[in-house]
PDB file of C-alpha atoms in Angstrom:
ATOM      1  CA  MET T 930     -23.784   9.708   1.107  1.00 71.00           C
ATOM      2  CA  GLY T 931     -25.852   6.986   3.195  1.00 81.00           C
ATOM      3  CA  GLU T 932     -24.842   5.678   6.455  1.00 82.00           C
ATOM      4  CA  GLY T 933     -23.811   2.331   4.971  1.00 82.00           C
ATOM      5  CA  ALA T 934     -21.497   4.027   2.329  1.00 86.00           C
ATOM      6  CA  ARG T 935     -19.922   6.073   5.121  1.00 90.00           C
ATOM      7  CA  ALA T 936     -19.308   2.853   7.117  1.00 88.00           C
ATOM      8  CA  VAL T 937     -17.689   1.268   4.154  1.00 92.00           C
ATOM      9  CA  ASP T 938     -15.282   4.448   3.655  1.00 92.00           C
ATOM     10  CA  ARG T 939     -14.463   4.406   7.504  1.00 94.00           C
ATOM     11  CA  ALA T 940     -13.678   0.637   7.230  1.00 93.00           C
ATOM     12  CA  CYS T 941     -11.506   1.299   3.989  1.00 92.00           C
ATOM     13  CA  ALA T 942      -9.632   4.084   5.811  1.00 93.00           C
ATOM     14  CA  LEU T 943      -8.831   1.602   8.788  1.00 94.00           C
ATOM     15  CA  LEU T 944      -7.301  -0.925   6.148  1.00 94.00           C
ATOM     16  CA  ASN T 945      -5.654   1.806   4.388  1.00 91.00           C
ATOM     17  CA  ALA T 946      -3.835   2.873   7.649  1.00 92.00           C
ATOM     18  CA  PHE T 947      -1.430   0.047   7.581  1.00 91.00           C
ATOM     19  CA  THR T 948       1.731   0.515   5.888  1.00 85.00           C
ATOM     20  CA  PRO T 949       4.860  -1.624   5.316  1.00 79.00           C
ATOM     21  CA  ASP T 950       6.799   0.086   8.042  1.00 82.00           C
ATOM     22  CA  ARG T 951       3.710   0.084  10.303  1.00 88.00           C
ATOM     23  CA  PRO T 952       1.919  -3.458   9.314  1.00 90.00           C
ATOM     24  CA  SER T 953       0.345  -3.664  12.909  1.00 93.00           C
ATOM     25  CA  LEU T 954      -1.116  -0.838  14.904  1.00 95.00           C
ATOM     26  CA  GLY T 955      -3.140  -0.324  18.188  1.00 96.00           C
ATOM     27  CA  LEU T 956      -6.679   0.893  18.336  1.00 95.00           C
ATOM     28  CA  LYS T 957      -5.951   4.635  19.139  1.00 96.00           C
ATOM     29  CA  GLU T 958      -3.087   5.042  16.206  1.00 95.00           C
ATOM     30  CA  LEU T 959      -5.876   3.297  13.699  1.00 95.00           C
ATOM     31  CA  ALA T 960      -8.402   5.547  14.659  1.00 94.00           C
ATOM     32  CA  ASP T 961      -6.193   8.658  14.468  1.00 94.00           C
ATOM     33  CA  ARG T 962      -4.761   7.602  11.008  1.00 93.00           C
ATOM     34  CA  ALA T 963      -8.594   6.940   9.715  1.00 93.00           C
ATOM     35  CA  GLU T 964      -9.663  10.037  11.383  1.00 93.00           C
ATOM     36  CA  ILE T 965     -12.407   8.380  13.239  1.00 95.00           C
ATOM     37  CA  ASN T 966     -13.337   8.129  16.743  1.00 94.00           C
ATOM     38  CA  LYS T 967     -12.077   5.128  18.698  1.00 95.00           C
ATOM     39  CA  SER T 968     -15.577   3.556  19.568  1.00 94.00           C
ATOM     40  CA  THR T 969     -16.405   3.449  15.778  1.00 94.00           C
ATOM     41  CA  ALA T 970     -12.986   2.086  14.921  1.00 95.00           C
ATOM     42  CA  HIS T 971     -13.364  -0.782  17.364  1.00 96.00           C
ATOM     43  CA  ARG T 972     -16.732  -1.541  16.047  1.00 95.00           C
ATOM     44  CA  LEU T 973     -15.394  -1.677  12.485  1.00 95.00           C
ATOM     45  CA  LEU T 974     -12.356  -3.691  13.331  1.00 96.00           C
ATOM     46  CA  THR T 975     -14.547  -6.094  15.081  1.00 95.00           C
ATOM     47  CA  ALA T 976     -16.629  -6.521  11.910  1.00 94.00           C
ATOM     48  CA  LEU T 977     -13.565  -6.731   9.623  1.00 95.00           C
ATOM     49  CA  SER T 978     -11.990  -9.322  11.951  1.00 94.00           C
ATOM     50  CA  ARG T 979     -14.988 -11.541  11.684  1.00 94.00           C
ATOM     51  CA  ALA T 980     -14.543 -11.462   7.853  1.00 93.00           C
ATOM     52  CA  GLY T 981     -10.908 -12.328   8.090  1.00 93.00           C
ATOM     53  CA  LEU T 982      -9.816  -9.020   6.901  1.00 95.00           C
ATOM     54  CA  ILE T 983      -8.170  -7.981   9.956  1.00 96.00           C
ATOM     55  CA  HIS T 984      -6.200  -9.799  12.687  1.00 95.00           C
ATOM     56  CA  HIS T 985      -6.277  -8.756  16.333  1.00 95.00           C
ATOM     57  CA  ASP T 986      -3.640 -10.184  18.507  1.00 94.00           C
ATOM     58  CA  PRO T 987      -4.952 -10.062  22.025  1.00 93.00           C
ATOM     59  CA  ALA T 988      -1.412 -10.169  23.573  1.00 94.00           C
ATOM     60  CA  SER T 989      -0.040  -6.948  21.791  1.00 94.00           C
ATOM     61  CA  ARG T 990      -3.479  -5.676  21.582  1.00 95.00           C
ATOM     62  CA  GLU T 991      -2.528  -4.577  18.100  1.00 96.00           C
ATOM     63  CA  TYR T 992      -4.464  -5.090  14.600  1.00 96.00           C
ATOM     64  CA  SER T 993      -2.782  -6.139  11.466  1.00 95.00           C
ATOM     65  CA  PRO T 994      -4.051  -7.169   7.869  1.00 94.00           C
ATOM     66  CA  GLY T 995      -5.834 -10.430   7.939  1.00 92.00           C
ATOM     67  CA  MET T 996      -5.083 -13.457   5.736  1.00 90.00           C
ATOM     68  CA  ARG T 997      -8.208 -13.051   3.492  1.00 90.00           C
ATOM     69  CA  LEU T 998      -6.591  -9.650   2.484  1.00 89.00           C
ATOM     70  CA  ALA T 999      -3.693 -11.563   1.197  1.00 85.00           C
ATOM     71  CA  ALA T1000      -5.968 -14.126  -0.596  1.00 85.00           C
ATOM     72  CA  LEU T1001      -7.812 -11.071  -2.174  1.00 88.00           C
ATOM     73  CA  GLY T1002      -4.675  -9.543  -3.091  1.00 84.00           C
ATOM     74  CA  ASN T1003      -3.313 -12.679  -4.786  1.00 78.00           C
ATOM     75  CA  ILE T1004      -6.526 -12.715  -6.887  1.00 80.00           C
ATOM     76  CA  ALA T1005      -5.962  -9.163  -7.973  1.00 80.00           C
ATOM     77  CA  LEU T1006      -2.320  -9.792  -8.790  1.00 75.00           C
ATOM     78  CA  ALA T1007      -3.281 -13.091 -10.771  1.00 71.00           C
ATOM     79  CA  ARG T1008      -5.567 -11.298 -13.115  1.00 74.00           C
ATOM     80  CA  LEU T1009      -2.873  -8.823 -14.104  1.00 70.00           C
ATOM     81  CA  ASP T1010      -1.604 -10.709 -17.269  1.00 77.00           C
ATOM     82  CA  ILE T1011       0.846  -7.928 -17.989  1.00 80.00           C
ATOM     83  CA  ALA T1012       2.940  -8.920 -15.019  1.00 79.00           C
ATOM     84  CA  LYS T1013       3.116 -12.465 -16.325  1.00 81.00           C
ATOM     85  CA  LEU T1014       4.035 -11.230 -19.790  1.00 86.00           C
ATOM     86  CA  ALA T1015       6.743  -8.610 -18.407  1.00 90.00           C
ATOM     87  CA  ILE T1016       8.626 -11.004 -16.482  1.00 89.00           C
ATOM     88  CA  PRO T1017      10.702 -12.639 -19.200  1.00 93.00           C
ATOM     89  CA  PRO T1018      12.092  -9.213 -20.746  1.00 94.00           C
ATOM     90  CA  MET T1019      12.493  -7.682 -17.180  1.00 91.00           C
ATOM     91  CA  ALA T1020      14.500 -10.650 -16.404  1.00 92.00           C
ATOM     92  CA  ARG T1021      16.786 -10.164 -19.603  1.00 94.00           C
ATOM     93  CA  LEU T1022      16.978  -6.458 -18.883  1.00 94.00           C
ATOM     94  CA  ALA T1023      17.900  -7.021 -15.213  1.00 91.00           C
ATOM     95  CA  ALA T1024      20.975  -9.532 -16.370  1.00 91.00           C
ATOM     96  CA  THR T1025      22.064  -6.977 -19.016  1.00 92.00           C
ATOM     97  CA  ALA T1026      21.845  -3.990 -16.802  1.00 90.00           C
ATOM     98  CA  ARG T1027      23.069  -5.880 -13.814  1.00 88.00           C
ATOM     99  CA  GLU T1028      20.254  -3.957 -11.788  1.00 87.00           C
ATOM    100  CA  ALA T1029      16.860  -4.617 -10.428  1.00 86.00           C
ATOM    101  CA  VAL T1030      14.001  -4.059 -12.918  1.00 89.00           C
ATOM    102  CA  PHE T1031      10.415  -2.890 -11.590  1.00 88.00           C
ATOM    103  CA  LEU T1032       6.953  -3.023 -13.261  1.00 89.00           C
ATOM    104  CA  ALA T1033       4.790  -0.547 -11.426  1.00 88.00           C
ATOM    105  CA  GLY T1034       1.428   1.179 -11.781  1.00 83.00           C
ATOM    106  CA  TYR T1035      -0.565   4.061 -10.552  1.00 79.00           C
ATOM    107  CA  GLU T1036      -2.647   3.262  -7.289  1.00 78.00           C
ATOM    108  CA  ASP T1037      -4.621   5.626  -5.165  1.00 70.00           C
ATOM    109  CA  GLN T1038      -2.208   5.485  -2.451  1.00 75.00           C
ATOM    110  CA  GLY T1039       1.254   5.490  -4.426  1.00 82.00           C
ATOM    111  CA  VAL T1040       3.190   3.227  -6.623  1.00 85.00           C
ATOM    112  CA  ALA T1041       2.043  -0.316  -6.801  1.00 85.00           C
ATOM    113  CA  TYR T1042       4.731  -2.870  -7.781  1.00 86.00           C
ATOM    114  CA  LEU T1043       3.302  -5.478 -10.059  1.00 85.00           C
ATOM    115  CA  ALA T1044       6.502  -7.388 -10.935  1.00 86.00           C
ATOM    116  CA  VAL T1045      10.141  -7.542  -9.975  1.00 85.00           C
ATOM    117  CA  ALA T1046      13.180  -8.873 -11.535  1.00 87.00           C
ATOM    118  CA  GLU T1047      16.336  -9.022  -9.371  1.00 85.00           C
ATOM    119  CA  GLY T1048      19.619  -8.152 -11.068  1.00 81.00           C
ATOM    120  CA  PRO T1049      22.865  -9.762 -10.171  1.00 77.00           C
ATOM    121  CA  SER T1050      24.189  -6.757  -8.306  1.00 72.00           C
ATOM    122  CA  THR T1051      25.257  -7.191  -4.752  1.00 64.00           C
ATOM    123  CA  ILE T1052      23.315  -3.891  -3.760  1.00 67.00           C
ATOM    124  CA  ARG T1053      19.740  -4.615  -3.557  1.00 65.00           C
ATOM    125  CA  LEU T1054      16.487  -2.499  -3.692  1.00 67.00           C
ATOM    126  CA  SER T1055      13.763  -3.566  -1.666  1.00 69.00           C
ATOM    127  CA  ALA T1056      10.433  -3.886  -3.355  1.00 75.00           C
ATOM    128  CA  ASN T1057       7.967  -6.892  -3.195  1.00 73.00           C
ATOM    129  CA  VAL T1058       5.087  -7.526  -5.643  1.00 80.00           C
ATOM    130  CA  GLY T1059       1.938  -6.088  -4.255  1.00 74.00           C
ATOM    131  CA  MET T1060       3.951  -3.220  -2.242  1.00 81.00           C
ATOM    132  CA  ILE T1061       2.343   0.214  -2.367  1.00 83.00           C
ATOM    133  CA  VAL T1062       4.659   3.134  -1.466  1.00 81.00           C
ATOM    134  CA  PRO T1063       4.054   6.730  -1.643  1.00 83.00           C
ATOM    135  CA  TYR T1064       4.793   8.391  -5.068  1.00 79.00           C
ATOM    136  CA  ASN T1065       7.336  10.855  -3.782  1.00 78.00           C
ATOM    137  CA  THR T1066       9.175   8.405  -1.559  1.00 82.00           C
ATOM    138  CA  THR T1067      10.688   6.233  -4.642  1.00 82.00           C
ATOM    139  CA  ALA T1068      12.391   6.750  -7.908  1.00 83.00           C
ATOM    140  CA  THR T1069       9.882   4.768  -9.556  1.00 82.00           C
ATOM    141  CA  GLY T1070       7.097   7.007  -8.318  1.00 83.00           C
ATOM    142  CA  LYS T1071       8.883   9.969  -9.450  1.00 85.00           C
ATOM    143  CA  VAL T1072       9.169   8.587 -13.004  1.00 85.00           C
ATOM    144  CA  LEU T1073       5.538   7.832 -13.033  1.00 83.00           C
ATOM    145  CA  LEU T1074       4.552  11.457 -11.797  1.00 84.00           C
ATOM    146  CA  ALA T1075       6.774  13.052 -14.463  1.00 87.00           C
ATOM    147  CA  ALA T1076       4.414  11.678 -17.203  1.00 84.00           C
ATOM    148  CA  LEU T1077       1.430  13.353 -15.859  1.00 83.00           C
ATOM    149  CA  SER T1078      -0.263  16.688 -16.547  1.00 86.00           C
ATOM    150  CA  PRO T1079      -0.315  19.461 -13.755  1.00 86.00           C
ATOM    151  CA  ALA T1080      -4.117  18.565 -13.296  1.00 85.00           C
ATOM    152  CA  GLU T1081      -3.583  14.841 -13.211  1.00 82.00           C
ATOM    153  CA  LEU T1082      -0.702  15.447 -10.841  1.00 80.00           C
ATOM    154  CA  ALA T1083      -3.032  17.572  -8.389  1.00 79.00           C
ATOM    155  CA  LYS T1084      -5.546  14.760  -8.473  1.00 78.00           C
ATOM    156  CA  LEU T1085      -3.051  11.943  -7.511  1.00 75.00           C
ATOM    157  CA  LEU T1086      -0.803  13.653  -4.981  1.00 75.00           C
ATOM    158  CA  PRO T1087      -1.893  14.878  -1.490  1.00 66.00           C
ATOM    159  CA  ARG T1088      -1.314  18.469  -0.499  1.00 69.00           C
ATOM    160  CA  ASN T1089       1.224  17.444   2.179  1.00 68.00           C
ATOM    161  CA  PRO T1090       2.578  14.092   0.826  1.00 68.00           C
ATOM    162  CA  PRO T1091       4.171  11.811   3.450  1.00 68.00           C
ATOM    163  CA  ARG T1092       7.969  12.488   4.226  1.00 72.00           C
ATOM    164  CA  PRO T1093       9.335   9.410   5.931  1.00 71.00           C
ATOM    165  CA  THR T1094      12.928  10.774   6.101  1.00 75.00           C
ATOM    166  CA  PRO T1095      14.071  14.739   6.259  1.00 77.00           C
ATOM    167  CA  LYS T1096      15.471  14.322   2.723  1.00 74.00           C
ATOM    168  CA  THR T1097      12.330  12.927   1.040  1.00 68.00           C
TER     169      THR T1097
END
């Protein structure tokens, strides 16, 4: 792998370090999560910031995903016609079942929510379109994993999947 490809991989590792529960991170934590040294992380974050992919808050000294990433995410979501087609039957099912209905798919990092239809129940589950959560932390992810062969499962799941709570 050439130096350019390695730099792209490292930049992607920095972008993938953000999670819904940690949408902004300091330099050291970003470097640790991406498994790269701080000077390399800083250089890459500066370049990502110039491109609008990363936002740096000088007051908190933390980084967060930039607005350009949101725009790119919206472009990706807009091309998913299945989500548009699924909304009417999902809304009917949510009304009948009186529960939220989710359309989700496989993503390298976990379950990607493509569409959400809220049910009338007073108990709400939190999932937003575009959200990606580890497979093992959500019922939706476990349903998707159940359909896989052992070989596919081994490719998709890390050896030590994240455990955000002791009961995960």
